[in-house]
Amino acid sequence: MTNQTTNIVVIGAGIIGCSIAYHLAKQGANVTLLDTQEPGQSTTAVSFAWINGRDKNPRNYHDLNRQSLEQWSRFARQLDAESALTWGGELRWAAYEDAAEEIVQRVRTLQSWGYPIYLLNADDVNQLEPRLTPGEVAVASYTEIDGHVDTNIIVNACIQNLEQHNATVYKTQVTGFAHANHKIQSVITTAGEIACDAVVLAAGPDTADIAHMANIHVPLYDTFGCSIITEPVPPIFQHVSVMHSPRDTPPQTNFRQLPNGSVMMHGGAHGRVFDGGSLGQNDKEIQTVQEAVAQYMPALEGVPIQEVRKGRRPIPKDGLPILGFTKQMTNLYLSVMHSGVTLAPLVGESASIEILEQTHIDYLEPYRLSRFE
Ligand SMILES: Cc1cc2nc3c(=O)[nH]c(=O)nc-3n(C[C@H](O)[C@H](O)[C@H](O)COP(=O)(O)OP(=O)(O)OC[C@H]3O[C@@H](n4cnc5c(N)ncnc54)[C@H](O)[C@@H]3O)c2cc1C
């Protein structure tokens, strides 16, 4: 192993910071991972955590997600955390012709990219998932290779692994940087100053504020997200692992069953039941989502809610990841994105190669901060 003496501070212990820290420590770096709270409790805990390449455009971004999706099994195996993964594919359907046409078009595009996604009719859906009561089915699509992740299991496994590599995990808040000659010399925290050779900034929706402390502008916006988690129930799916209710029949819902039997439900395409409203602010909205889900999966009717989690999606202005060292601070590596759960294995491994081997990975070139300049 090389790089034994490289001191790297990773800011943010969500799934992205944890994956990068894990890969860096595995390669021999001396890693310090910082977070204001317990690891994985921010966006990562709220995430629907569907690993997929389904709605990812343009083609190179689809390929990036596909590559990471394929990498997930290896990543989980390395962490001895395979129980975190649930495979089985994603099913969605349209109730009416207009939306059906959209599904058909998308399936044809994805098939031309080699994605194993297929069109189904109502009988096929019934055979695939006998407990589902979909109502009208104009057309359905089913991807075989998608799955989802229990992010808690993965984050905990990364932390355990980091401790075995003598990495340091601190609960503290980053408040600034000391820098000179376009390099960060130390990270300033509420617990003191930490000297470093390089810094990884993976603070999810707070990335822009922290980058600002180093005079770097990271163009992000965020949207509110909320997940509703039920008490554990017996298995609800026969084959599928991720379900999206018809986008043409509001309220839109998404649901998946976690390895412990709990079901995670989301309302709306981006966590919103009502335009401009914020799901989770009151019991009525939670009830609306649960009733909408139970309409399609009667086994979930009236199941007690265990927890409601709320958070923000970290979304770069053009929707694509921001990855790589910055020109302004040449040892500050940015890593912020939506679809961070899908991308965590690839981003962790790729970032560690770029940081420790001082190289540029070609497939990351479209995602540099410099594209906004
Ligand atoms: C409702 C919802 C559904 C989603 N669905 C999917 C999906 O199906 N598939 C998918 O791939 N992605 C999905 N995403 C996106 C995905 O969850 C995120 O891209 C991913 O979790 C981001 O992880 P992260 O590690 O970058 O950020 P975070 O999990 O937010 O971690 C950042 C960490 O930085 C810490 N931090 C912040 N400021 C400081 C500071 N000053 N000092 C120290 N630490 C600090 C925070 O405490 C936090 O723990 C979804 C997101 C939401 C909200």
XYZ file of C-alpha atoms and ligand atoms in Angstrom:
426
model
C 0.000 0.000 0.000
C 1.156 3.504 -0.773
C 0.030 6.799 0.743
C 0.443 5.657 4.369
C 1.218 9.196 5.410
C -1.526 11.051 3.526
C -3.748 12.804 6.069
C -7.212 13.294 4.663
C -10.152 14.935 6.383
C -13.563 13.874 5.086
C -16.381 16.290 5.964
C -19.764 14.583 6.162
C -20.534 11.015 7.241
C -23.495 10.371 4.957
C -23.321 7.495 2.501
C -20.993 9.470 0.204
C -18.510 10.578 2.876
C -18.556 7.098 4.430
C -17.902 5.387 1.101
C -15.053 7.749 0.215
C -13.538 7.472 3.711
C -13.765 3.677 3.564
C -12.048 3.476 0.169
C -9.325 5.952 1.217
C -8.584 4.084 4.453
C -8.528 0.753 2.614
C -5.817 2.194 0.374
C -3.728 3.228 3.367
C -4.613 6.893 3.870
C -4.831 8.341 7.361
C -8.510 9.357 7.443
C -10.420 11.634 9.794
C -14.189 11.615 9.217
C -16.198 14.514 10.662
C -19.918 15.001 11.161
C -22.075 17.160 13.393
C -24.308 14.198 14.133
C -24.213 10.400 14.216
C -23.147 8.995 10.808
C -25.845 8.532 8.174
C -28.582 10.475 9.952
C -29.073 13.275 7.411
C -30.293 12.922 3.780
C -28.975 9.378 3.685
C -31.462 8.236 6.349
C -34.404 9.849 4.540
C -33.484 8.430 1.147
C -35.703 6.056 -0.773
C -32.347 4.419 -1.591
C -33.445 2.882 -4.893
C -30.333 1.880 -6.827
C -31.002 2.294 -10.494
C -30.230 3.868 -13.841
C -33.845 4.250 -14.928
C -34.479 7.966 -15.178
C -30.889 9.109 -15.554
C -30.009 11.372 -18.484
C -27.899 12.048 -20.487
C -26.392 8.764 -21.580
C -23.062 9.247 -19.754
C -24.947 9.869 -16.485
C -27.051 6.757 -17.076
C -23.823 4.805 -17.639
C -22.316 6.186 -14.428
C -25.345 5.038 -12.431
C -25.409 1.680 -14.190
C -21.729 1.124 -13.428
C -22.310 1.909 -9.756
C -25.421 -0.249 -9.604
C -23.328 -3.167 -10.862
C -20.671 -2.322 -8.240
C -23.046 -2.446 -5.268
C -22.745 -6.210 -4.641
C -18.952 -6.021 -4.525
C -19.056 -3.009 -2.203
C -21.514 -4.702 0.198
C -19.461 -7.912 0.130
C -16.249 -6.033 0.969
C -18.055 -4.486 3.925
C -19.550 -7.819 4.964
C -22.923 -6.088 4.715
C -24.730 -7.972 1.956
C -27.893 -8.080 4.090
C -28.307 -4.364 3.303
C -29.227 -5.089 -0.318
C -32.646 -6.100 -1.605
C -32.758 -6.993 -5.293
C -35.834 -7.741 -7.364
C -36.317 -4.881 -9.786
C -38.599 -1.875 -10.096
C -42.201 -1.975 -11.241
C -44.320 0.974 -12.318
C -47.375 1.310 -14.444
C -49.568 3.902 -16.127
C -53.305 3.954 -15.740
C -54.006 5.950 -18.920
C -52.779 6.130 -22.501
C -50.856 9.443 -22.353
C -48.646 8.288 -19.507
C -48.435 4.830 -21.079
C -46.818 6.392 -24.134
C -44.181 8.034 -21.909
C -43.358 4.672 -20.311
C -43.091 2.973 -23.698
C -40.758 5.685 -25.015
C -38.510 5.496 -21.961
C -38.371 1.711 -22.081
C -37.387 1.815 -25.758
C -34.602 4.327 -25.040
C -33.298 2.305 -22.080
C -33.411 -0.921 -24.079
C -31.349 0.754 -26.812
C -28.782 1.477 -24.053
C -28.826 -2.198 -23.058
C -30.791 -1.738 -19.832
C -32.833 -4.853 -18.999
C -36.255 -3.205 -18.741
C -39.421 -4.690 -20.212
C -42.998 -3.719 -20.987
C -45.717 -5.672 -19.202
C -49.502 -5.842 -19.491
C -52.048 -6.185 -16.658
C -51.835 -10.003 -16.627
C -48.044 -9.913 -16.438
C -48.248 -7.501 -13.488
C -50.673 -9.789 -11.730
C -48.374 -12.758 -12.215
C -45.327 -10.835 -11.062
C -46.977 -9.376 -7.952
C -50.207 -11.173 -7.040
C -50.763 -9.062 -3.894
C -50.753 -5.801 -5.859
C -54.123 -4.271 -6.723
C -53.064 -1.842 -9.470
C -56.482 -0.826 -10.825
C -56.297 0.255 -14.488
C -53.060 -0.798 -16.208
C -52.531 0.745 -19.635
C -48.937 -0.466 -19.623
C -46.266 -1.316 -17.038
C -42.479 -1.407 -17.045
C -40.234 -3.717 -15.083
C -36.474 -3.442 -14.657
C -34.829 -6.641 -13.567
C -31.617 -5.301 -12.104
C -32.719 -2.500 -9.771
C -32.710 -2.895 -6.034
C -32.549 -0.880 -2.847
C -30.267 -0.440 0.134
C -30.677 -0.269 3.874
C -28.375 2.738 4.238
C -28.061 2.313 8.009
C -26.442 -1.085 7.582
C -23.973 0.253 4.994
C -23.035 3.374 6.954
C -22.482 1.338 10.143
C -20.367 -1.183 8.234
C -18.214 1.636 6.805
C -17.712 3.116 10.277
C -16.766 -0.284 11.723
C -14.328 -0.829 8.888
C -12.827 2.637 9.356
C -12.215 1.919 13.026
C -10.405 -1.288 12.041
C -8.178 0.858 9.795
C -7.425 3.195 12.721
C -9.327 6.047 11.112
C -10.791 8.681 13.411
C -14.500 9.484 13.425
C -15.343 12.747 15.219
C -18.682 14.270 16.096
C -17.955 17.939 15.525
C -19.010 20.826 13.326
C -16.787 22.258 10.617
C -16.761 26.045 10.900
C -13.973 27.106 8.522
C -10.628 26.447 6.889
C -7.092 27.764 7.275
C -5.543 28.076 3.836
C -2.588 29.528 1.972
C -1.404 29.422 -1.644
C -4.641 27.820 -2.866
C -4.326 24.921 -0.447
C -6.255 24.038 2.678
C -3.830 23.557 5.537
C -6.302 22.692 8.243
C -9.996 22.229 8.878
C -11.394 24.343 11.693
C -14.038 22.664 13.837
C -15.844 23.374 17.095
C -13.483 20.813 18.665
C -10.304 22.414 17.312
C -8.174 22.561 14.194
C -7.180 19.473 12.183
C -4.141 19.678 9.877
C -4.491 17.879 6.554
C -2.944 17.106 3.176
C -6.323 16.995 1.463
C -9.993 17.549 2.309
C -13.053 15.787 0.934
C -16.221 17.859 1.177
C -19.247 15.521 1.191
C -21.703 17.419 3.348
C -24.798 16.771 1.219
C -27.156 19.780 1.191
C -24.729 21.759 3.407
C -21.885 21.429 0.901
C -22.491 24.869 -0.627
C -22.323 26.637 2.771
C -19.104 24.862 3.746
C -17.494 25.445 0.336
C -18.354 29.113 0.769
C -16.062 29.132 3.841
C -13.227 28.437 1.369
C -14.546 31.110 -1.037
C -15.824 28.496 -3.473
C -19.247 28.720 -5.047
C -21.021 25.385 -5.425
C -24.343 25.863 -7.223
C -26.846 23.672 -5.410
C -30.512 23.682 -4.735
C -32.358 21.337 -2.461
C -35.863 19.963 -2.276
C -37.619 18.735 0.789
C -38.045 15.000 1.212
C -39.811 12.838 3.716
C -40.090 9.134 4.342
C -42.656 7.258 6.346
C -41.566 3.996 7.923
C -44.017 1.384 9.156
C -43.669 -1.251 11.843
C -42.277 -4.511 10.384
C -44.808 -6.597 8.439
C -44.557 -10.005 6.702
C -43.133 -9.898 3.135
C -45.389 -7.865 0.822
C -43.638 -8.534 -2.499
C -43.184 -11.789 -4.349
C -40.522 -10.625 -6.848
C -40.267 -6.864 -7.102
C -38.279 -4.750 -4.634
C -39.214 -1.157 -5.594
C -42.718 -0.024 -6.499
C -43.814 3.275 -8.052
C -47.557 3.902 -8.281
C -48.922 5.442 -11.518
C -47.495 8.906 -12.165
C -50.824 9.791 -13.825
C -52.931 9.002 -10.751
C -52.221 11.350 -7.844
C -50.996 11.166 -5.205
C -47.901 9.471 -6.575
C -46.330 7.058 -4.113
C -43.223 4.910 -3.915
C -42.715 2.028 -1.527
C -40.172 -0.624 -0.680
C -39.720 -3.157 2.120
C -36.584 -2.965 4.234
C -34.692 -6.107 5.278
C -36.242 -5.940 8.783
C -39.783 -5.992 7.333
C -40.571 -2.290 7.772
C -41.992 -0.577 4.689
C -40.653 2.811 3.591
C -43.209 4.967 1.793
C -42.808 8.252 -0.054
C -45.462 10.547 -1.402
C -45.030 12.355 -4.694
C -42.322 12.282 -7.292
C -40.095 14.371 -5.067
C -41.510 13.645 -1.641
C -44.415 16.025 -1.990
C -48.037 15.111 -1.952
C -49.300 18.598 -2.580
C -47.615 21.137 -4.848
C -45.655 23.553 -2.704
C -46.616 21.688 0.446
C -44.292 19.693 2.603
C -45.225 16.149 3.344
C -44.832 15.104 6.936
C -45.845 18.356 8.519
C -49.078 16.887 9.724
C -50.730 13.561 10.317
C -53.253 14.177 7.548
C -50.545 14.173 4.861
C -48.970 11.042 6.277
C -52.367 9.394 6.306
C -52.924 10.440 2.664
C -49.733 8.689 1.592
C -50.453 5.585 3.625
C -53.974 5.323 2.207
C -52.680 5.826 -1.340
C -50.126 3.041 -0.860
C -52.696 0.729 0.737
C -54.950 1.245 -2.282
C -52.330 -0.672 -4.298
C -51.021 -2.930 -1.517
C -53.949 -3.724 0.797
C -51.632 -5.579 3.213
C -50.388 -2.142 4.314
C -53.765 -0.753 5.316
C -53.648 0.599 8.846
C -50.134 -0.699 9.587
C -48.734 1.381 12.486
C -46.211 4.067 11.520
C -42.929 3.703 13.346
C -41.114 6.823 12.240
C -41.254 9.824 9.899
C -37.900 11.116 8.608
C -37.420 14.466 6.905
C -34.503 15.894 4.999
C -33.231 17.757 1.954
C -31.986 16.418 -1.347
C -28.599 17.857 -2.342
C -29.040 18.712 -6.025
C -26.429 20.489 -8.149
C -28.022 23.181 -10.349
C -27.947 21.064 -13.506
C -28.985 17.892 -11.676
C -25.649 16.129 -12.252
C -22.987 15.264 -9.640
C -20.138 17.616 -8.759
C -16.949 15.611 -8.279
C -13.256 16.372 -8.156
C -10.593 18.778 -6.921
C -11.306 22.475 -7.284
C -9.116 25.006 -9.077
C -9.508 27.510 -6.234
C -8.294 25.132 -3.480
C -6.297 22.469 -5.204
C -6.459 19.950 -2.346
C -10.218 20.286 -1.752
C -12.181 17.449 -3.349
C -15.926 18.044 -3.817
C -18.440 15.239 -3.837
C -22.083 16.241 -3.900
C -24.989 14.752 -5.806
C -28.516 13.500 -5.894
C -28.736 9.738 -6.485
C -25.927 9.474 -3.962
C -27.124 6.086 -2.794
C -26.948 4.587 -6.277
C -23.583 6.252 -6.864
C -21.892 5.637 -3.485
C -19.764 2.588 -4.440
C -18.485 4.120 -7.670
C -17.919 7.572 -6.199
C -16.084 6.168 -3.154
C -13.740 4.060 -5.226
C -13.221 6.632 -7.996
C -12.616 9.521 -5.595
C -10.025 7.509 -3.676
C -8.189 6.734 -6.922
C -8.210 10.399 -8.007
C -7.102 11.620 -4.572
C -4.424 9.057 -3.726
C -3.093 8.280 -7.175
C -3.180 11.929 -8.353
C -4.953 11.004 -11.547
C -8.040 12.100 -13.496
C -10.631 9.480 -14.292
C -12.038 10.087 -17.757
C -15.653 9.159 -16.999
C -15.732 11.791 -14.208
C -14.741 14.658 -16.525
C -18.359 15.746 -17.280
C -18.912 16.274 -13.532
C -16.273 18.839 -12.581
C -17.239 22.082 -10.827
C -15.561 23.970 -13.667
C -18.515 23.263 -15.981
C -20.424 26.047 -14.177
C -17.747 28.675 -14.829
C -36.657 11.743 -0.060
C -35.389 11.348 -0.769
C -35.396 10.272 -1.644
C -34.224 9.911 -2.302
N -34.236 8.811 -3.097
C -33.094 8.365 -3.658
C -33.080 7.146 -4.369
O -34.099 6.470 -4.486
N -31.898 6.725 -4.899
C -30.732 7.460 -4.772
O -29.696 7.022 -5.279
N -30.726 8.618 -4.092
C -31.871 9.092 -3.534
N -31.893 10.251 -2.823
C -30.655 11.054 -2.780
C -29.644 10.461 -1.825
O -30.290 10.079 -0.649
C -28.565 11.497 -1.550
O -27.922 11.835 -2.771
C -27.513 10.955 -0.582
O -28.085 10.444 0.590
C -26.537 12.069 -0.247
O -25.624 11.558 0.672
P -24.495 12.488 1.233
O -23.584 11.625 2.004
O -23.939 13.298 0.121
O -25.282 13.555 2.156
P -25.871 13.427 3.624
O -26.479 12.101 3.880
O -26.753 14.615 3.825
O -24.597 13.537 4.543
C -23.931 14.760 4.714
C -23.442 14.842 6.137
O -22.724 16.060 6.319
C -22.904 16.482 7.641
N -22.586 17.896 7.774
C -23.274 18.954 7.267
N -22.688 20.115 7.647
C -21.618 19.782 8.412
C -20.628 20.551 9.089
N -20.606 21.893 9.071
N -19.669 19.885 9.783
C -19.659 18.516 9.816
N -20.581 17.753 9.181
C -21.559 18.375 8.496
C -24.388 16.184 7.898
O -24.662 16.096 9.287
C -24.586 14.876 7.159
O -24.522 13.751 7.999
C -33.033 10.648 -2.125
C -33.022 11.714 -1.232
C -34.197 12.062 -0.555
C -34.160 13.189 0.427
